[in-house]
PDB file of C-alpha atoms in Angstrom:
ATOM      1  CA  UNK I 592       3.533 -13.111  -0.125  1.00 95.00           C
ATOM      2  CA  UNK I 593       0.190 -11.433  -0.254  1.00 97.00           C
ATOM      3  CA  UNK I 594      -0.467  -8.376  -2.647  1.00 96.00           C
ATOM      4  CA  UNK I 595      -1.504  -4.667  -1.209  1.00 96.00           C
ATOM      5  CA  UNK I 596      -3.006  -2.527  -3.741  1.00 93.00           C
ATOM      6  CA  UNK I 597      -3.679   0.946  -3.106  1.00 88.00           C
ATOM      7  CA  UNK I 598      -6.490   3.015  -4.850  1.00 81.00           C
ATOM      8  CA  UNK I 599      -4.973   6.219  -5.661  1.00 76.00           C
ATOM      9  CA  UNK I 600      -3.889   7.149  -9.005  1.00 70.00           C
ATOM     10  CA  UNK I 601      -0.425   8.247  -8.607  1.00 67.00           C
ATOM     11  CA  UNK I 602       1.454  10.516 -11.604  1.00 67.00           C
ATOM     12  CA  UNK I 603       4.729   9.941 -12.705  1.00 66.00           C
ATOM     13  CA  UNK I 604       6.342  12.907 -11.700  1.00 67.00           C
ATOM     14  CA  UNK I 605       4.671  12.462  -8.098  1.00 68.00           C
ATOM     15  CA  UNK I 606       6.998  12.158  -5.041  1.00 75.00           C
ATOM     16  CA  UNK I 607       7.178  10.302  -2.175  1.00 81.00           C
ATOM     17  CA  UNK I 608       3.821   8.196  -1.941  1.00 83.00           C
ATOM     18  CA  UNK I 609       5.900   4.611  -2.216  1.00 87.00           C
ATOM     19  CA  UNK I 610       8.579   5.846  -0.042  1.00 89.00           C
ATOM     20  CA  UNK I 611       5.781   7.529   2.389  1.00 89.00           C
ATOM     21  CA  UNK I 612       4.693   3.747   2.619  1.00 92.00           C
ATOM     22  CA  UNK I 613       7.563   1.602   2.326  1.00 94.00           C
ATOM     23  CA  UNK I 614       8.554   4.173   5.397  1.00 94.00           C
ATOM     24  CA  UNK I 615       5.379   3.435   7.225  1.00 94.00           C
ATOM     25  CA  UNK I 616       5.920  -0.342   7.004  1.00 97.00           C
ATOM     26  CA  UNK I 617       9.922  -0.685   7.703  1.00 97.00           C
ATOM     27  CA  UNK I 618       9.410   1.353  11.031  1.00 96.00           C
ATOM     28  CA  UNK I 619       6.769  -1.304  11.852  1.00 97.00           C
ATOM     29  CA  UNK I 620       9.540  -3.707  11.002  1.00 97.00           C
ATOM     30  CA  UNK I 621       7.182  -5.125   7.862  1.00 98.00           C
ATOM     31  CA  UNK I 622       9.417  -5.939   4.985  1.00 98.00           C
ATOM     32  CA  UNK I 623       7.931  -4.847   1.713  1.00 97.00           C
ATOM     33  CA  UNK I 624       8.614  -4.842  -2.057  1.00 96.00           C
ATOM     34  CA  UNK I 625       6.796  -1.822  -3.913  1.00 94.00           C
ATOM     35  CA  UNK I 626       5.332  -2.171  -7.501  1.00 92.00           C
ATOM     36  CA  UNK I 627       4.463   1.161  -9.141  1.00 83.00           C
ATOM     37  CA  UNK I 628       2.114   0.207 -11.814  1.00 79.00           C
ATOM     38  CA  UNK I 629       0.039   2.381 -14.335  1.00 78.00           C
ATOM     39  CA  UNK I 630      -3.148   2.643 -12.595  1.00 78.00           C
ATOM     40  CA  UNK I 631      -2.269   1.723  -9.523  1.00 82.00           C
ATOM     41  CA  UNK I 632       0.776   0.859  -6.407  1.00 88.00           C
ATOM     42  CA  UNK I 633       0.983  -2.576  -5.769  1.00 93.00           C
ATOM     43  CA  UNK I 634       3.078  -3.795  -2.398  1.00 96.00           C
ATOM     44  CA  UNK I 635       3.704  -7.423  -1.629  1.00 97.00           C
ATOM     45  CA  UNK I 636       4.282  -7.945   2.074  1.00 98.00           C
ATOM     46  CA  UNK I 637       4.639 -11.433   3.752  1.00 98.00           C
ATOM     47  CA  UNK I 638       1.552 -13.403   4.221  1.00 97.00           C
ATOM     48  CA  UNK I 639       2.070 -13.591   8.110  1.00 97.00           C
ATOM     49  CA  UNK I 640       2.476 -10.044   7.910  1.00 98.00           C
ATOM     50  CA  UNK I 641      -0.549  -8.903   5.707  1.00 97.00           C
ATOM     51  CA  UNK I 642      -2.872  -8.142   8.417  1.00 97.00           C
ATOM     52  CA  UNK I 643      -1.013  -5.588  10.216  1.00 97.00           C
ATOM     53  CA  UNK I 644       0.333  -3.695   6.765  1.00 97.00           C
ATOM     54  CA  UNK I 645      -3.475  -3.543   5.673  1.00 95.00           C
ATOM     55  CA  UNK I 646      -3.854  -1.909   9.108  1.00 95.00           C
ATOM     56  CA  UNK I 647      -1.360   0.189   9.218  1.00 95.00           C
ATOM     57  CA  UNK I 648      -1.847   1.562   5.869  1.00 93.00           C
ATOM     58  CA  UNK I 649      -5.582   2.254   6.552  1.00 90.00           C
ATOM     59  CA  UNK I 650      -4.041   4.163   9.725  1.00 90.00           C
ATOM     60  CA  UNK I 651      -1.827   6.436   7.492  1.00 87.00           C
ATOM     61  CA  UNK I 652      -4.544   6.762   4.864  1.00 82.00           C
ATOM     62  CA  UNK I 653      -6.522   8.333   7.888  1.00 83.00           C
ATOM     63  CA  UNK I 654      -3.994  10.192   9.062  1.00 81.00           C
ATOM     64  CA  UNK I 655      -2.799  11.686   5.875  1.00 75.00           C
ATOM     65  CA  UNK I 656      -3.938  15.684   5.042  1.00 49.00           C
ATOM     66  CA  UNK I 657      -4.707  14.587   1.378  1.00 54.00           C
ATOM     67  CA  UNK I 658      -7.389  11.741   2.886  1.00 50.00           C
ATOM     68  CA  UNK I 659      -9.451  12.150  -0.397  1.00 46.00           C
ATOM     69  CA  UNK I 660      -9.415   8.448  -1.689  1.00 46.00           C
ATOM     70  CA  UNK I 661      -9.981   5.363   0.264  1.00 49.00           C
ATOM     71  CA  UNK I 662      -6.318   4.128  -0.572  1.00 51.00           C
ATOM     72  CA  UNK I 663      -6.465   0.855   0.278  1.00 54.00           C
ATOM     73  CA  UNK I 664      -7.901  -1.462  -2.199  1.00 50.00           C
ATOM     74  CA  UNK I 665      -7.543  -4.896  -1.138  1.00 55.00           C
ATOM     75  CA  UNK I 666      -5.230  -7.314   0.028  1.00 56.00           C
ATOM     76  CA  UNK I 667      -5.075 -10.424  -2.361  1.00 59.00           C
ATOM     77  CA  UNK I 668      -2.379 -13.775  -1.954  1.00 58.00           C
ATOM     78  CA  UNK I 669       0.233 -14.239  -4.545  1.00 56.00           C
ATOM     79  CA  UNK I 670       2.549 -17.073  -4.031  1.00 47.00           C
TER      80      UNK I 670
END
């Protein structure tokens, strides 16, 4: 598995940021298992996989009306 983080400090009474993308990922057929931390989202995706969820997450970050935070952290490997 490798380890997603994204940079955006999301509230607890916030809706629909891990579902906006864990949605993102399954329709690019990416399984996923979201982490909502205190400071931070964390999703693990499968190492072969990694690549192409970093990518596709920097799309959406791009593509989202908010686009006030660079989202996307880093992408560490957990095993």
């Amino acid at each position: 598995m490798r380890q997603i983080t994204l940079n955006v400090n999301s509230a607890l009474d916030g809706v629909g940021l891990t579902a906006g993308v864990a949605g993102c990922l399954a329709e690019a057929g990416i399984p996923c298992n979201m982490v909502a931390a205190y400071h931070h989202d964390h999703i693990f995706v499968p190492a072969g996989l990694a690549d192409r969820a970093s990518h596709l997450l920097e799309t959406l970050q791009r593509e989202s009306a908010r686009g006030d935070a660079q989202m996307l952290t880093n992408s560490n490997p957990r095993t």
